[in-house]
């Protein structure tokens, strides 16, 4: 079956702009999580959605937001971009993040803010 | 906040040798996951450990979980070059719905 897909794969934006990243989970998966990966901070949890509801949110400013649609596809949005937002953004899907199920990761979106 | 520490951060080992990567975490959790990441790639799931004493093996890798000690280990047996990658452990928050990742261990296997 098809894996987790993320679009776009690469993105270059300017400070102050906003960006929307998209994630399509594996068919049948209702949980989608987002992570930010940087060399300095490692892998950090952004938020998790299950059946269109945000169940948990990491320690990120309000500029980071997300949503999930009825088909489980998810988007995350970052407004007023800062240089420090440059990172690899990973999306992961699972049947249910709280159920001990594996997470399957997408290829990521590499965001560069100049 | 749950803290997850891995050591070592960097590991260079010769082919054929054995070694262990350690993952310590700060709060009780019964669920721990190991992932592999190749340079420029995403994360690949290796092991899912869901209870105290759980042990899983796949090829030259074996993972175990001791929830009382809040410790998981990833043991590498007779390393080969193909195992060169960064390995992450991740702990599930006790109340669920959130993972905390370790710092990662960058493994290089040299001939």
mmCIF file of C-alpha atoms in Angstrom:
data_model
loop_
_atom_site.group_PDB
_atom_site.id
_atom_site.type_symbol
_atom_site.label_atom_id
_atom_site.label_comp_id
_atom_site.label_asym_id
_atom_site.label_seq_id
_atom_site.Cartn_x
_atom_site.Cartn_y
_atom_site.Cartn_z
ATOM 1 C CA UNK A 1 0.000 0.000 0.000
ATOM 2 C CA UNK A 2 1.078 3.589 -0.554
ATOM 3 C CA UNK A 3 3.132 5.214 2.180
ATOM 4 C CA UNK A 4 2.850 8.615 3.779
ATOM 5 C CA UNK A 5 3.275 11.408 1.272
ATOM 6 C CA UNK A 6 4.241 15.003 1.914
ATOM 7 C CA UNK A 7 4.152 17.977 -0.368
ATOM 8 C CA UNK A 8 6.070 19.954 -1.267
ATOM 9 C CA UNK A 9 9.368 18.226 -0.676
ATOM 10 C CA UNK A 10 11.405 21.420 -0.724
ATOM 11 C CA UNK A 11 10.440 24.981 -0.039
ATOM 12 C CA UNK A 12 12.290 28.282 0.161
ATOM 13 C CA UNK A 13 10.531 31.199 1.825
ATOM 14 C CA UNK A 14 11.433 34.646 3.058
ATOM 15 C CA UNK A 15 11.168 35.864 6.645
ATOM 16 C CA UNK A 16 7.711 37.137 7.433
ATOM 17 C CA UNK A 17 5.942 34.968 4.882
ATOM 18 C CA UNK A 18 3.689 32.090 5.721
ATOM 19 C CA UNK A 19 3.779 28.507 4.511
ATOM 20 C CA UNK A 20 1.429 25.526 4.329
ATOM 21 C CA UNK A 21 2.673 21.961 4.257
ATOM 22 C CA UNK A 22 0.547 18.983 3.355
ATOM 23 C CA UNK A 23 0.537 15.363 4.500
ATOM 24 C CA UNK A 24 -1.463 12.411 3.181
ATOM 25 C CA UNK A 25 -1.437 9.463 5.610
ATOM 26 C CA UNK A 26 -1.538 5.786 4.816
ATOM 27 C CA UNK A 27 -5.031 4.711 3.867
ATOM 28 C CA UNK A 28 -6.997 3.774 6.968
ATOM 29 C CA UNK A 29 -4.773 5.698 9.374
ATOM 30 C CA UNK A 30 -6.634 8.295 11.387
ATOM 31 C CA UNK A 31 -3.766 9.715 13.425
ATOM 32 C CA UNK A 32 -1.352 12.215 11.923
ATOM 33 C CA UNK A 33 1.534 13.744 13.851
ATOM 34 C CA UNK A 34 3.918 16.490 12.837
ATOM 35 C CA UNK A 35 7.539 16.883 13.896
ATOM 36 C CA UNK A 36 10.238 19.451 13.352
ATOM 37 C CA UNK A 37 13.787 18.181 12.934
ATOM 38 C CA UNK A 38 16.792 20.484 13.224
ATOM 39 C CA UNK A 39 20.464 19.745 13.902
ATOM 40 C CA UNK A 40 20.375 21.750 17.117
ATOM 41 C CA UNK A 41 17.069 20.685 18.671
ATOM 42 C CA UNK A 42 16.654 17.243 17.169
ATOM 43 C CA UNK A 43 13.180 15.827 16.596
ATOM 44 C CA UNK A 44 10.470 17.807 18.313
ATOM 45 C CA UNK A 45 6.774 17.029 18.428
ATOM 46 C CA UNK A 46 4.531 19.735 16.993
ATOM 47 C CA UNK A 47 1.004 18.314 17.241
ATOM 48 C CA UNK A 48 -1.152 15.271 16.670
ATOM 49 C CA UNK A 49 -4.548 14.986 15.054
ATOM 50 C CA UNK A 50 -7.016 12.144 15.230
ATOM 51 C CA UNK A 51 -10.310 12.195 13.373
ATOM 52 C CA UNK A 52 -10.030 15.938 12.731
ATOM 53 C CA UNK A 53 -9.351 16.780 16.387
ATOM 54 C CA UNK A 54 -6.073 18.040 17.757
ATOM 55 C CA UNK A 55 -5.339 15.776 20.703
ATOM 56 C CA UNK A 56 -1.973 17.104 21.719
ATOM 57 C CA UNK A 57 0.344 19.979 20.984
ATOM 58 C CA UNK A 58 4.047 20.400 21.609
ATOM 59 C CA UNK A 59 5.821 23.426 22.969
ATOM 60 C CA UNK A 60 5.776 25.643 19.890
ATOM 61 C CA UNK A 61 4.507 29.205 19.458
ATOM 62 C CA UNK A 62 1.053 29.917 18.120
ATOM 63 C CA UNK A 63 2.543 30.690 14.691
ATOM 64 C CA UNK A 64 2.502 26.932 14.171
ATOM 65 C CA UNK A 65 -0.940 25.544 13.515
ATOM 66 C CA UNK A 66 -2.488 22.590 11.824
ATOM 67 C CA UNK A 67 -5.670 20.893 10.842
ATOM 68 C CA UNK A 68 -6.950 17.573 9.658
ATOM 69 C CA UNK A 69 -9.623 16.925 7.104
ATOM 70 C CA UNK A 70 -12.326 14.277 7.060
ATOM 71 C CA UNK A 71 -10.209 12.097 4.750
ATOM 72 C CA UNK A 72 -7.396 12.227 7.382
ATOM 73 C CA UNK A 73 -5.158 14.392 5.217
ATOM 74 C CA UNK A 74 -3.462 17.037 7.299
ATOM 75 C CA UNK A 75 -1.919 20.422 6.787
ATOM 76 C CA UNK A 76 0.333 22.483 8.963
ATOM 77 C CA UNK A 77 0.776 26.193 8.652
ATOM 78 C CA UNK A 78 3.557 28.429 9.868
ATOM 79 C CA UNK A 79 2.887 32.148 9.815
ATOM 80 C CA UNK A 80 5.357 35.014 10.045
ATOM 81 C CA UNK A 81 8.310 32.794 9.248
ATOM 82 C CA UNK A 82 11.564 33.250 11.139
ATOM 83 C CA UNK A 83 15.039 32.086 10.195
ATOM 84 C CA UNK A 84 14.897 29.556 13.011
ATOM 85 C CA UNK A 85 11.947 27.824 11.354
ATOM 86 C CA UNK A 86 14.298 26.371 8.754
ATOM 87 C CA UNK A 87 14.034 22.641 9.324
ATOM 88 C CA UNK A 88 12.902 19.306 8.022
ATOM 89 C CA UNK A 89 9.203 18.895 8.800
ATOM 90 C CA UNK A 90 8.115 15.307 9.124
ATOM 91 C CA UNK A 91 4.639 13.951 9.168
ATOM 92 C CA UNK A 92 3.793 10.510 10.531
ATOM 93 C CA UNK A 93 0.626 8.472 10.450
ATOM 94 C CA UNK A 94 -0.635 5.590 12.530
ATOM 95 C CA UNK A 95 -3.864 3.781 13.266
ATOM 96 C CA UNK A 96 -3.928 5.469 16.659
ATOM 97 C CA UNK A 97 -0.949 7.152 18.285
ATOM 98 C CA UNK A 98 -2.176 6.260 21.768
ATOM 99 C CA UNK A 99 -2.728 2.612 20.966
ATOM 100 C CA UNK A 100 0.835 1.365 20.763
ATOM 101 C CA UNK A 101 0.733 1.300 16.997
ATOM 102 C CA UNK A 102 3.725 2.071 14.844
ATOM 103 C CA UNK A 103 4.137 5.459 13.287
ATOM 104 C CA UNK A 104 5.056 5.589 9.635
ATOM 105 C CA UNK A 105 6.947 8.647 8.544
ATOM 106 C CA UNK A 106 6.738 10.552 5.308
ATOM 107 C CA UNK A 107 9.788 11.768 3.383
ATOM 108 C CA UNK A 108 9.557 15.230 4.919
ATOM 109 C CA UNK A 109 9.421 18.782 3.657
ATOM 110 C CA UNK A 110 12.691 20.685 3.782
ATOM 111 C CA UNK A 111 11.869 24.321 4.570
ATOM 112 C CA UNK A 112 14.511 26.992 4.170
ATOM 113 C CA UNK A 113 13.762 30.499 5.407
ATOM 114 C CA UNK A 114 15.982 33.284 4.084
ATOM 115 C CA UNK B 1 8.308 17.246 30.402
ATOM 116 C CA UNK B 2 9.527 13.782 29.579
ATOM 117 C CA UNK B 3 13.261 13.716 28.810
ATOM 118 C CA UNK B 4 14.875 11.068 26.627
ATOM 119 C CA UNK B 5 18.630 10.655 26.567
ATOM 120 C CA UNK B 6 20.639 8.456 24.264
ATOM 121 C CA UNK B 7 24.253 7.514 24.515
ATOM 122 C CA UNK B 8 26.556 7.540 22.915
ATOM 123 C CA UNK B 9 25.754 10.389 20.530
ATOM 124 C CA UNK B 10 28.385 9.211 18.086
ATOM 125 C CA UNK B 11 29.629 5.697 17.618
ATOM 126 C CA UNK B 12 32.309 4.496 15.275
ATOM 127 C CA UNK B 13 32.754 0.765 15.263
ATOM 128 C CA UNK B 14 34.566 -1.812 13.226
ATOM 129 C CA UNK B 15 32.788 -4.374 11.146
ATOM 130 C CA UNK B 16 32.204 -7.569 13.017
ATOM 131 C CA UNK B 17 32.156 -5.975 16.463
ATOM 132 C CA UNK B 18 29.288 -5.785 18.931
ATOM 133 C CA UNK B 19 27.989 -2.687 20.650
ATOM 134 C CA UNK B 20 25.011 -1.339 22.579
ATOM 135 C CA UNK B 21 23.163 1.955 22.336
ATOM 136 C CA UNK B 22 21.360 3.101 25.480
ATOM 137 C CA UNK B 23 18.140 5.057 25.799
ATOM 138 C CA UNK B 24 17.141 6.459 29.206
ATOM 139 C CA UNK B 25 13.938 8.335 29.888
ATOM 140 C CA UNK B 26 12.707 10.364 32.800
ATOM 141 C CA UNK B 27 9.050 9.396 33.315
ATOM 142 C CA UNK B 28 7.278 6.086 33.538
ATOM 143 C CA UNK B 29 6.175 4.785 30.164
ATOM 144 C CA UNK B 30 5.485 1.299 28.902
ATOM 145 C CA UNK B 31 5.942 2.058 25.234
ATOM 146 C CA UNK B 32 9.193 2.666 23.455
ATOM 147 C CA UNK B 33 10.073 2.735 19.782
ATOM 148 C CA UNK B 34 13.315 2.553 17.824
ATOM 149 C CA UNK B 35 13.827 4.206 14.445
ATOM 150 C CA UNK B 36 16.568 4.406 11.897
ATOM 151 C CA UNK B 37 17.328 7.431 9.734
ATOM 152 C CA UNK B 38 19.704 7.411 6.778
ATOM 153 C CA UNK B 39 21.259 10.730 5.693
ATOM 154 C CA UNK B 40 18.748 12.891 3.880
ATOM 155 C CA UNK B 41 15.996 10.343 4.411
ATOM 156 C CA UNK B 42 12.992 9.948 6.647
ATOM 157 C CA UNK B 43 12.619 7.686 9.672
ATOM 158 C CA UNK B 44 12.113 3.964 9.360
ATOM 159 C CA UNK B 45 10.488 2.037 12.190
ATOM 160 C CA UNK B 46 12.667 -0.726 13.608
ATOM 161 C CA UNK B 47 11.077 -1.953 16.831
ATOM 162 C CA UNK B 48 7.964 -1.397 18.912
ATOM 163 C CA UNK B 49 8.363 -2.361 22.597
ATOM 164 C CA UNK B 50 5.119 -2.303 24.536
ATOM 165 C CA UNK B 51 5.809 -3.842 27.920
ATOM 166 C CA UNK B 52 8.435 -4.365 30.573
ATOM 167 C CA UNK B 53 10.876 -7.065 29.553
ATOM 168 C CA UNK B 54 9.947 -6.860 25.866
ATOM 169 C CA UNK B 55 12.693 -8.041 23.543
ATOM 170 C CA UNK B 56 12.596 -7.840 19.766
ATOM 171 C CA UNK B 57 15.197 -8.984 17.276
ATOM 172 C CA UNK B 58 15.622 -8.353 13.575
ATOM 173 C CA UNK B 59 18.787 -9.467 11.870
ATOM 174 C CA UNK B 60 21.801 -8.038 13.671
ATOM 175 C CA UNK B 61 19.732 -5.721 15.856
ATOM 176 C CA UNK B 62 18.067 -6.558 19.135
ATOM 177 C CA UNK B 63 16.080 -4.149 21.286
ATOM 178 C CA UNK B 64 14.924 -4.544 24.870
ATOM 179 C CA UNK B 65 12.916 -2.551 27.366
ATOM 180 C CA UNK B 66 13.188 -2.310 31.152
ATOM 181 C CA UNK B 67 10.395 0.005 32.277
ATOM 182 C CA UNK B 68 11.428 -0.158 35.928
ATOM 183 C CA UNK B 69 14.872 1.185 35.101
ATOM 184 C CA UNK B 70 13.390 3.442 32.389
ATOM 185 C CA UNK B 71 15.978 2.047 30.025
ATOM 186 C CA UNK B 72 15.974 0.559 26.568
ATOM 187 C CA UNK B 73 18.941 -0.872 24.740
ATOM 188 C CA UNK B 74 19.630 -1.471 21.077
ATOM 189 C CA UNK B 75 22.277 -4.131 20.693
ATOM 190 C CA UNK B 76 24.220 -4.513 17.481
ATOM 191 C CA UNK B 77 25.803 -7.870 16.763
ATOM 192 C CA UNK B 78 28.641 -8.317 14.264
ATOM 193 C CA UNK B 79 28.166 -4.901 12.699
ATOM 194 C CA UNK B 80 28.202 -4.463 8.934
ATOM 195 C CA UNK B 81 28.567 -1.287 6.894
ATOM 196 C CA UNK B 82 24.871 -1.274 5.946
ATOM 197 C CA UNK B 83 23.995 -0.531 9.573
ATOM 198 C CA UNK B 84 25.610 2.917 9.345
ATOM 199 C CA UNK B 85 22.801 5.387 10.098
ATOM 200 C CA UNK B 86 21.379 7.488 12.911
ATOM 201 C CA UNK B 87 19.266 5.577 15.429
ATOM 202 C CA UNK B 88 16.573 7.222 17.496
ATOM 203 C CA UNK B 89 14.558 5.968 20.399
ATOM 204 C CA UNK B 90 11.165 7.511 21.114
ATOM 205 C CA UNK B 91 9.040 7.231 24.229
ATOM 206 C CA UNK B 92 5.290 7.523 24.243
ATOM 207 C CA UNK B 93 3.885 9.974 26.755
ATOM 208 C CA UNK B 94 2.090 8.045 29.536
ATOM 209 C CA UNK B 95 -1.175 9.798 28.740
ATOM 210 C CA UNK B 96 -0.712 8.991 25.063
ATOM 211 C CA UNK B 97 -0.882 10.961 21.856
ATOM 212 C CA UNK B 98 2.668 12.292 21.966
ATOM 213 C CA UNK B 99 6.129 10.928 21.356
ATOM 214 C CA UNK B 100 9.386 12.230 22.775
ATOM 215 C CA UNK B 101 12.491 11.467 20.748
ATOM 216 C CA UNK B 102 16.009 10.934 21.980
ATOM 217 C CA UNK B 103 18.939 12.897 20.640
ATOM 218 C CA UNK B 104 19.902 10.165 18.220
ATOM 219 C CA UNK B 105 23.034 8.031 17.930
ATOM 220 C CA UNK B 106 25.037 8.437 14.749
ATOM 221 C CA UNK B 107 26.566 5.070 13.966
ATOM 222 C CA UNK B 108 29.402 4.586 11.514
ATOM 223 C CA UNK B 109 30.617 1.087 10.773
ATOM 224 C CA UNK B 110 34.097 1.028 9.316
ATOM 225 C CA UNK B 111 35.710 -1.879 7.466
#
